[in-house]
Coordinates of C-alpha atoms in Angstrom, one line a residue:
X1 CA -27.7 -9.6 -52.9
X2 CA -25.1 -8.8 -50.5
X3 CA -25.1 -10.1 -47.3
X4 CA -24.5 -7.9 -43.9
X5 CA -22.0 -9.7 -41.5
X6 CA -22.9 -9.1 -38.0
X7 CA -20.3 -7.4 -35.3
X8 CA -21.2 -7.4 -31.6
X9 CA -22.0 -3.9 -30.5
X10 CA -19.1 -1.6 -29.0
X11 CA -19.9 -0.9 -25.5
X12 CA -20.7 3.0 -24.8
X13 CA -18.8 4.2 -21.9
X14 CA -21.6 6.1 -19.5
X15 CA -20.5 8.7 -17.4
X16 CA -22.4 10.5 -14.5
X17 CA -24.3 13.6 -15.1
X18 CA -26.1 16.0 -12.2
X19 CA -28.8 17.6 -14.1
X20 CA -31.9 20.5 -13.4
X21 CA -34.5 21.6 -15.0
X22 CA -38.7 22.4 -14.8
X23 CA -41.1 19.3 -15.2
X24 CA -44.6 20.1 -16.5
X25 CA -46.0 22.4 -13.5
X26 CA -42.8 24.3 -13.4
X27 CA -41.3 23.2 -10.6
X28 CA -37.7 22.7 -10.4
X29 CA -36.2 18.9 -9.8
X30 CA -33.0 17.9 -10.0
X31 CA -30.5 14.4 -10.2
X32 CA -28.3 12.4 -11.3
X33 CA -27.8 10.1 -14.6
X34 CA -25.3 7.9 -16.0
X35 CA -25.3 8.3 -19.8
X36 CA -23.1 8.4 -22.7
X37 CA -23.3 12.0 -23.2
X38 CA -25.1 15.5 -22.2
X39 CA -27.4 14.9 -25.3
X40 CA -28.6 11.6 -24.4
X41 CA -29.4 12.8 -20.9
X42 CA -31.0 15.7 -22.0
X43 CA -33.4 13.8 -24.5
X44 CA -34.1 11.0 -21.8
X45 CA -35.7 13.6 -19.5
X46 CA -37.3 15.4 -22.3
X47 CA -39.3 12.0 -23.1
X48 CA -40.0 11.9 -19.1
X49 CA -41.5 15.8 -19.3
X50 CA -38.6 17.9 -17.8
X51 CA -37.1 20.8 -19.9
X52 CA -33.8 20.6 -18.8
X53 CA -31.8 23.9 -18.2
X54 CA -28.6 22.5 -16.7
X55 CA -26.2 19.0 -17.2
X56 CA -22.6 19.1 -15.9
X57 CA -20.6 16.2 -15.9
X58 CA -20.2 14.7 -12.0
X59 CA -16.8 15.0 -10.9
X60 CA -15.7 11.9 -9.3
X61 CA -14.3 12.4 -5.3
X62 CA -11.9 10.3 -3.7
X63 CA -9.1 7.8 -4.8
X64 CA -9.5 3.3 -4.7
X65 CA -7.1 2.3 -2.3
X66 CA -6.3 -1.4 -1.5
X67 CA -8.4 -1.5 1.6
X68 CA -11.8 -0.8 -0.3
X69 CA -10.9 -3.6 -2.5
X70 CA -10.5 -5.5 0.2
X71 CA -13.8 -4.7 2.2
X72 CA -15.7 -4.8 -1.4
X73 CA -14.4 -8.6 -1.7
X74 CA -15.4 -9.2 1.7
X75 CA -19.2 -7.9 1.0
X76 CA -19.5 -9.6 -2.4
X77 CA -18.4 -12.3 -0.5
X78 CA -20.6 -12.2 2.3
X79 CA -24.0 -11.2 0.0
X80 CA -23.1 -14.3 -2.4
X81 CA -22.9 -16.7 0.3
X82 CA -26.3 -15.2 1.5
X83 CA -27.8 -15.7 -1.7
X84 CA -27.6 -12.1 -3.3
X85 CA -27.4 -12.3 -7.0
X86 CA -24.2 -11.1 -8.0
X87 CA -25.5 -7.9 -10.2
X88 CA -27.9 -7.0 -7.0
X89 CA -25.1 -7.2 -4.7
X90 CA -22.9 -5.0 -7.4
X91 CA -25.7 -2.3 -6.7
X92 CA -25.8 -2.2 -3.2
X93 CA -22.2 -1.7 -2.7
X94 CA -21.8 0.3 -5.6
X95 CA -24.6 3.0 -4.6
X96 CA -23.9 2.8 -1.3
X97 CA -20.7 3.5 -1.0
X98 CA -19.5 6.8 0.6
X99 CA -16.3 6.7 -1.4
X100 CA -17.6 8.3 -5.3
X101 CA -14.6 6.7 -7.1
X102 CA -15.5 3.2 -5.8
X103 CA -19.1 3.3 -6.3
X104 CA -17.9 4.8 -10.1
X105 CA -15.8 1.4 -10.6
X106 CA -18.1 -0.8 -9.2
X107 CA -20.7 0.3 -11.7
X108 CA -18.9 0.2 -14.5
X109 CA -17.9 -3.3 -13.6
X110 CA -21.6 -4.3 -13.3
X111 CA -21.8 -2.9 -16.4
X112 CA -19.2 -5.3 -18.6
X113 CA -21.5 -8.1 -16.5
X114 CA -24.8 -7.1 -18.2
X115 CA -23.3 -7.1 -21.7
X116 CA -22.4 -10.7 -21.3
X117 CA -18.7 -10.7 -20.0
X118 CA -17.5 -12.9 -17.2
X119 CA -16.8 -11.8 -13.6
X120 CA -13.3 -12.5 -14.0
X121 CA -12.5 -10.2 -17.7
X122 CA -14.9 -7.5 -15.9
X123 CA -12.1 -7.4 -13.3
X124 CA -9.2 -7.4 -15.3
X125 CA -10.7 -4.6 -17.4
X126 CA -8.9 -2.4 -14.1
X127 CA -5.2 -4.1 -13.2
X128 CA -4.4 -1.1 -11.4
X129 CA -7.4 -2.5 -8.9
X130 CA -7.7 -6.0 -9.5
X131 CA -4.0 -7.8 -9.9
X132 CA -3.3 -11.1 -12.0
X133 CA -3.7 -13.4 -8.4
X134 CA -7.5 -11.9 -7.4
X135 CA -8.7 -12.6 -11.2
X136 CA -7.3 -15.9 -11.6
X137 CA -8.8 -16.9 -8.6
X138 CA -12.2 -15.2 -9.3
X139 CA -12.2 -17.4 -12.8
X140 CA -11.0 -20.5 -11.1
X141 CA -14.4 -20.0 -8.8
X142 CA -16.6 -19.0 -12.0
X143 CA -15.6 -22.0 -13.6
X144 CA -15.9 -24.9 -11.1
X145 CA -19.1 -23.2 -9.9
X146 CA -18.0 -22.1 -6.2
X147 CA -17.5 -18.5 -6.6
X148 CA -18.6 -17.7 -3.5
X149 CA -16.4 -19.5 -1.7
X150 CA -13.4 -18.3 -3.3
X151 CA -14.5 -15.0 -2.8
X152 CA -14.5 -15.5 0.9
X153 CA -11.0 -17.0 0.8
X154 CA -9.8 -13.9 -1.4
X155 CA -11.3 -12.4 0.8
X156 CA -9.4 -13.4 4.0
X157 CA -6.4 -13.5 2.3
X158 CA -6.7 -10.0 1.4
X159 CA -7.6 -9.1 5.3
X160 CA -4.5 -11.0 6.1
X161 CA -2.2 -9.3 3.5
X162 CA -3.4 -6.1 4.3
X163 CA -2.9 -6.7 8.1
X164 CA 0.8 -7.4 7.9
X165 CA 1.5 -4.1 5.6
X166 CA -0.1 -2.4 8.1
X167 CA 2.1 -4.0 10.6
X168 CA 5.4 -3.5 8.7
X169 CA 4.0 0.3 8.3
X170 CA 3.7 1.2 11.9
X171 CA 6.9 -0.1 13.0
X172 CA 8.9 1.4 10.5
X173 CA 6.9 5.2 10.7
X174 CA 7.2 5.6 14.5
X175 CA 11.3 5.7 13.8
X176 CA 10.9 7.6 10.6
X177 CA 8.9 10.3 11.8
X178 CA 10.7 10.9 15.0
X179 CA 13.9 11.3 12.8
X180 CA 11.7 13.7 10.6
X181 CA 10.6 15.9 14.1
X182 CA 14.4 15.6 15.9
X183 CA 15.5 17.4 12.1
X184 CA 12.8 19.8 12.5
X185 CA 13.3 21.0 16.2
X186 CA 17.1 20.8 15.4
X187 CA 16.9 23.3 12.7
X188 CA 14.9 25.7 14.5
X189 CA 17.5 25.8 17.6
X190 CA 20.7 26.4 15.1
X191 CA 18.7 29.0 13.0
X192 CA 16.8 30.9 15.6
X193 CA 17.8 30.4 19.1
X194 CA 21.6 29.8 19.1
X195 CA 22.0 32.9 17.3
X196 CA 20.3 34.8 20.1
X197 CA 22.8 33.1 22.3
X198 CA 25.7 34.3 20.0
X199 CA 25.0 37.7 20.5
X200 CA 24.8 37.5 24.4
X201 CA 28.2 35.8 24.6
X202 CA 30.0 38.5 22.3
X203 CA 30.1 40.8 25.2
X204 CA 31.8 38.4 27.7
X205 CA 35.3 39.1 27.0
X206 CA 36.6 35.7 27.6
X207 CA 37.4 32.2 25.9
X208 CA 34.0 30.4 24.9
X209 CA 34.2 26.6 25.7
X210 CA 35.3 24.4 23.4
X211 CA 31.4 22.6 22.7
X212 CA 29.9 25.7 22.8
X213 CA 32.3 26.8 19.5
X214 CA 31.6 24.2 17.9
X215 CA 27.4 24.6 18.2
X216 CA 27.9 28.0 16.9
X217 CA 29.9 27.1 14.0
X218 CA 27.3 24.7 13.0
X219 CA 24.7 27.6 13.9
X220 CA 26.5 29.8 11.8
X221 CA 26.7 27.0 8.8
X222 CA 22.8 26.4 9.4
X223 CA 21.7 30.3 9.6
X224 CA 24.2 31.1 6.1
X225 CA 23.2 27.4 4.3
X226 CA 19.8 26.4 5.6
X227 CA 18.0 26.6 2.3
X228 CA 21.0 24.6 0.8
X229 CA 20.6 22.3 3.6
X230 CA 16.7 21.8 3.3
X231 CA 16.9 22.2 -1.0
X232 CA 19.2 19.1 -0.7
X233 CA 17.6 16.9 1.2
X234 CA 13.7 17.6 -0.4
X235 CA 16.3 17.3 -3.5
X236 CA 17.8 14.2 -3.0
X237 CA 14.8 12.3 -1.9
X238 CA 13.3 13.4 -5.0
X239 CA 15.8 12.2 -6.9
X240 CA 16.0 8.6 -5.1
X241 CA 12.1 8.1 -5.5
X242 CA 12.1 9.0 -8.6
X243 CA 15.0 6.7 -9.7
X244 CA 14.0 4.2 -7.2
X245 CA 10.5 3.6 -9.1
X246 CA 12.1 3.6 -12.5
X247 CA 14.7 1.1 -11.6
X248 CA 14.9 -2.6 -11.3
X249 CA 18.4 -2.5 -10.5
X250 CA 17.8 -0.1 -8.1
X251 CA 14.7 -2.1 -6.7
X252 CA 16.9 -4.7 -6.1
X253 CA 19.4 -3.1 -4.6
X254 CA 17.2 -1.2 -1.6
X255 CA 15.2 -4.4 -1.2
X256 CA 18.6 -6.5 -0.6
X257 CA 20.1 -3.9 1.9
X258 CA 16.7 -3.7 3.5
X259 CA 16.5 -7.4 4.3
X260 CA 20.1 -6.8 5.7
X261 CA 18.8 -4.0 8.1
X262 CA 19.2 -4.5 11.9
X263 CA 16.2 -5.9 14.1
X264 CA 14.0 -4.4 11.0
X265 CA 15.4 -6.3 8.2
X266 CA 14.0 -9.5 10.3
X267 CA 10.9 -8.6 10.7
X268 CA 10.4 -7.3 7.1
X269 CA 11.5 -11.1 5.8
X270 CA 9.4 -12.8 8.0
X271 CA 6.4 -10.3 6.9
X272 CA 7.6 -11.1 3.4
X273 CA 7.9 -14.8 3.8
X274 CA 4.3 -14.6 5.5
X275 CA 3.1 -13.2 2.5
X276 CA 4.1 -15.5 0.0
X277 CA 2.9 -18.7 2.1
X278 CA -0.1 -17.2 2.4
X279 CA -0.4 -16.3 -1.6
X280 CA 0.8 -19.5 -2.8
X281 CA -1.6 -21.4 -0.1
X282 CA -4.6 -19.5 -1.8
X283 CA -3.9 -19.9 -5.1
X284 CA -3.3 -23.9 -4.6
X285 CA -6.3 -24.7 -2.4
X286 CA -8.0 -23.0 -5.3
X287 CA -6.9 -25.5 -7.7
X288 CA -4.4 -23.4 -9.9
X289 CA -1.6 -25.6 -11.1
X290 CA 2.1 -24.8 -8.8
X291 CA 4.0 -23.7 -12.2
X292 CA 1.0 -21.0 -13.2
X293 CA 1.0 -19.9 -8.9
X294 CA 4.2 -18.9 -9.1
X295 CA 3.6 -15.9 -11.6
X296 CA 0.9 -14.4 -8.8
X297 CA 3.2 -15.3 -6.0
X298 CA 6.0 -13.9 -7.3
X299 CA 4.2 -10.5 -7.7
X300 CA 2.8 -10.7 -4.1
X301 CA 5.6 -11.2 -2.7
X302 CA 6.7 -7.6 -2.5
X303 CA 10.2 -7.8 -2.8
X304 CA 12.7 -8.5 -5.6
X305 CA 15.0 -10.7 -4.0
X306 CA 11.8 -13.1 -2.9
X307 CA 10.6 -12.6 -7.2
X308 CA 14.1 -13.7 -8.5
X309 CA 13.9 -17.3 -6.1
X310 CA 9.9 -17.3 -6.8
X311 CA 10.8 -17.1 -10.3
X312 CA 13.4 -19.8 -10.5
X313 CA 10.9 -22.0 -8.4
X314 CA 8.9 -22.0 -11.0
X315 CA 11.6 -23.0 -13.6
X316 CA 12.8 -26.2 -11.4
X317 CA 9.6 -27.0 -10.5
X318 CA 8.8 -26.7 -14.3
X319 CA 11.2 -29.1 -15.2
X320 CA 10.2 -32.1 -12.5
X321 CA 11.9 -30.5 -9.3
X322 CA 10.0 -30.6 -6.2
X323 CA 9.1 -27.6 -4.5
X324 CA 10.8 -28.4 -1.5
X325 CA 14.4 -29.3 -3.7
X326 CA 13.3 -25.7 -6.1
X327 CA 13.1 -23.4 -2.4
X328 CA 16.5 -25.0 -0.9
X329 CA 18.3 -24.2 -3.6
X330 CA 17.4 -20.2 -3.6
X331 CA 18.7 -20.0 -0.1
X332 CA 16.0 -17.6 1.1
X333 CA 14.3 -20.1 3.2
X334 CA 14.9 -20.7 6.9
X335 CA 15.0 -24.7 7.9
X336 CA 12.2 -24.4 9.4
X337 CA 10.0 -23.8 6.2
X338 CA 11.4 -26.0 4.1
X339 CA 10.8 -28.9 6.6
X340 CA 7.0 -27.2 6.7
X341 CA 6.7 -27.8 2.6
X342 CA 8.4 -31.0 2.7
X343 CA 6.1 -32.4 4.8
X344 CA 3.0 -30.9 2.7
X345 CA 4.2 -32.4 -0.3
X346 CA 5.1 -36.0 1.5
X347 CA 0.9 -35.8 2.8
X348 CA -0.6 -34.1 0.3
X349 CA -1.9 -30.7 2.6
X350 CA 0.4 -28.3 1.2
X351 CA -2.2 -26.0 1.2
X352 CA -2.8 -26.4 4.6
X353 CA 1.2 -26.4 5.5
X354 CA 1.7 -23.4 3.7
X355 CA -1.3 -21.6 5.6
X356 CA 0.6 -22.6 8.6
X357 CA 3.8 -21.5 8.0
X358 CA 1.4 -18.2 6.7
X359 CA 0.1 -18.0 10.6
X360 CA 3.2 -18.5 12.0
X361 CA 5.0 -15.8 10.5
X362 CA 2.5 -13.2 10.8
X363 CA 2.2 -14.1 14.6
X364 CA 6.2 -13.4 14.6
X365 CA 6.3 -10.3 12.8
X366 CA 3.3 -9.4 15.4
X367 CA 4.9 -9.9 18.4
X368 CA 7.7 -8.3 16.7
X369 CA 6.0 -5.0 16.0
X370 CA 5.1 -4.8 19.5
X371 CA 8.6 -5.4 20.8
X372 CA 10.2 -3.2 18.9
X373 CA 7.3 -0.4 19.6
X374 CA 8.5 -1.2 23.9
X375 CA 12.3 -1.0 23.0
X376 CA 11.8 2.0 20.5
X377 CA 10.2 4.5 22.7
X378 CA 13.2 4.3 25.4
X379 CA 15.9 4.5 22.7
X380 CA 14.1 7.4 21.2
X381 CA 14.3 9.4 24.2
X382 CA 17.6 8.7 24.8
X383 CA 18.5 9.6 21.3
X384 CA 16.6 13.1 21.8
X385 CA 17.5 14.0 25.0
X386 CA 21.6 13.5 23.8
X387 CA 20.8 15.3 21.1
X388 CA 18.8 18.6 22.3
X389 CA 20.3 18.5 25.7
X390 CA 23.7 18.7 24.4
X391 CA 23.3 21.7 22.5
X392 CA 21.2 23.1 25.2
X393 CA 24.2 22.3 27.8
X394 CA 26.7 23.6 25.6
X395 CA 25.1 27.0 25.2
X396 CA 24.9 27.0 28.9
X397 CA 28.4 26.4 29.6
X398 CA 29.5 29.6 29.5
X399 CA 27.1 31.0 31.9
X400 CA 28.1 28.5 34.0
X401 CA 31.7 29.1 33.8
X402 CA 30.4 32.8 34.6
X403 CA 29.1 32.0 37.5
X404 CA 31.8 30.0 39.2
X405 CA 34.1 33.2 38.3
X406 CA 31.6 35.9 40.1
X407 CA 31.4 33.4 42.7

C-alpha cells in the first residue's frame, strides 16, 4: 500500500471583490468580499441566497508611505499594551483605515498570522514596507515575550526618524523651490516682456546702454533657445536621477559633496548622526547582539559615507575592537560622541548614551532648521530683488537717459 506524504497547504492569495445581485425577494444588495477568485465569490453568495449579476475586482486607491507605517506601529502598539489581541487589533486598523492600500496590506498580513506564521515572517513577507531593523526587532519582542513593548519603542523610534526627515526636508525645499520660482518668473521676463521692450527702443535712434544690451541679448538667446533651454534642464535632471539611483558610485559621490555643503552639509550630518544613535540605541536596548546591529544601522543611516564606517564597525568590532576604538578610527565622529560611547561602554548604559547623543543631535539639527529658515528668508529677497530688479532697471535705463535729454 502506498503511503501519501503530507505537504502543508499553499496559501491562496484573496483579493477584494465589489459584488451585486438579487437575494430571494428580488431586491438588489450589494458588497464587498475578499476571495480567491470571481467563482468562489460568486458560489459563496449563491449558498447565502443572492443570484449574483455583477463581481469586479476592487481596485486598490492610494499608495503606503512611511508615515502610515509609522502611525500603524504606533496603534498596534498602543492596542497591545491595552490588551487587544494582536489579530483583533489587525482588524480594526486594517478596516478602518481611510487609506485602501494600507487596509489591503494589513489584511493580508493578518492573514499569514491565521495560517500559523509568526509576526515577524508576516512582516518580512513586504521589505518594501517593513525593513531588516523593524522585523528584527518585532522577533526579538516575539521571542522574549515583550512584544508590546518593543512595539512601542519601534514605535517612537520611527516618530523620531520620521521627525528629523521632515526637518532635513523643509529646510532644504524652501531654497529649492524659491530657485525653481526665480527660474520661472525669469523666463517669462526674457521671453515675453523684454521683447516688448525691444521693439519700443528700436525707434529711439540712439546708443542703448551697455546693461540694457546685454538683457536683450540674453532675451534674444531665451526667445530663439527657450525650448533648448527648458529640454535641457528637464533633460539633464532626468538623466542625473536616473543615474543617481542606479549608481553606488554615484551615491557616494553626491552624498560625500553633500556633507561638504555650506551651513546645510552640517545640519544634514548631525541629522544623519542623530539617526544612527538613535537606530543602534534601539536595536541594543532590544537585546540584538552590536555585530548583527550594525547591518540595520548601517541601512538606517541614510547615507553612504556613514554605511562604509558602519560597515567597518562592524568588522573591528567583529574581531575584539571596542566600539569606541572601531568609530575613532572612521573619522566621521565628532569628539564629542566618541567621549558619549566611551563612557557607555565603561558603565554599561550604552543604550541610554547612545539615546542621548540621539536627543542631542536632533535638538541641534532643530534649532538649526529654524535658524536657517530666519537667515534664509532675508537672503532670498535680496537674491530676488538683485536679480529681477536689475533686469527691470536695465530696461529702464534708456527711458531714463531719455528723459534727462528732453529735459
Amino acid at each position: 500500500m502506498s503511503a501519501v506524504i503530507g505537504r502543508p497547504d499553499k496559501k491562496v492569495k484573496e483579493t477584494s471583490f465589489s459584488w451585486e445581485g438579487k437575494d430571494r425577494s428580488g431586491k438588489v444588495v450589494k458588497g464587498e468580499m475578499r476571495a480567491a477568485g470571481a467563482i468562489v465569490v460568486t458560489s459563496t453568495l449563491r449558498r447565502q441566497g443572492i443570484r449574483v449579476t455583477k463581481v469586479t475586482k476592487t481596485k486598490i486607491k492610494g499608495t503606503i508611505r512611511d508615515k502610515d507605517i509609522t502611525l500603524f506601529t504606533r496603534q498596534l502598539a498602543t492596542m497591545m499594551k491595552s490588551g487587544v489581541p494582536l489579530l483583533q487589533a489587525f482588524d480594526i486598523v486594517g478596516k478602518g483605515h481611510s487609506n485602501q492600500a494600507v487596509g489591503k496590506l494589513l489584511m493580508d498580513i493578518k492573514m499569514d498570522i491565521e495560517t500559523g506564521s509568526s509576526l515577524a515572517n508576516a512582516f518580512r513577507k513586504y521589505p518594501l514596507y517593513f525593513d531588516a531593523l523593524f522585523c528584527n526587532l518585532v522577533a526579538a519582542g516575539e521571542a522574549a515575550g515583550i512584544l508590546d513593548d518593543l512595539l512601542d519603542r519601534l514605535a517612537t523610534y520611527k516618530e523620531k526618524i520620521q521627525a528629523i526627515k521632515g526637518k532635513i526636508k523643509s529646510a532644504l525645499f524652501y531654497p529649492i523651490s524659491i530657485i525653481v520660482v526665480a527660474f520661472i518668473i525669469t523666463a517669462v521676463i526674457m521671453i515675453f516682456v523684454i521683447p516688448a521692450f525691444k521693439e519700443l527702443f528700436q525707434n529711439f535712434g540712439a546708443d542703448l546702454p551697455a546693461p540694457t544690451l546685454m538683457i536683450m541679448a540674453l532675451s534674444d538667446f531665451f526667445v530663439d533657445y527657450w525650448w533648448a533651454i527648458f529640454g535641457g534642464i528637464g533633460l539633464g535632471l532626468y538623466a542625473f536621477f536616473y543615474i543617481w539611483k542606479r549608481s553606488t558610485a554615484m551615491q557616494r559621490i553626491m552624498d560625500r559633496l553633500v556633507l561638504r555643503l555650506p551651513i546645510f552639509g552640517e545640519v544634514i550630518r548631525k541629522a544623519t548622526v542623530a539617526r544612527w544613535a538613535r537606530t543602534l540605541s534601539t536595536m541594543f536596548a532590544a537585546g540584538v547582539p552590536l555585530v548583527e546591529a550594525m547591518d540595520s544601522v548601517a541601512g538606517a543611516a541614510g547615507n553612504h559615507i556613514y554605511f562604509d564606517a558602519t560597515k567597518k564597525i562592524q568588522i573591528e568590532v567583529s574581531t575584539g575592537s571596542s566600539l569606541v576604538d572601531a568609530m575613532t578610527q572612521t573619522n566621521v565622529f565628532s569628539n564629542m560622541v566618541l567621549q558619549m560611547v566611551a563612557i557607555g561602554e565603561e558603565s554599561g548604559s550604552l543604550d541610554s548614551m547612545l539615546s542621548k547623543i540621539a536627543d542631542f543631535f536632533e535638538a541641534e539639527v532643530d534649532n538649526a532648521v529654524e535658524a536657517l529658515s530666519s537667515l534664509m528668508e532675508p537672503v532670498i529677497m535680496v537674491v530676488l530683488g538683485t536679480l529681477i530688479g536689475g533686469m527691470v532697471v536695465a530696461m529702464y535705463l534708456p527711458i531714463f537717459k531719455m528723459g534727462q535729454v528732453v529735459g
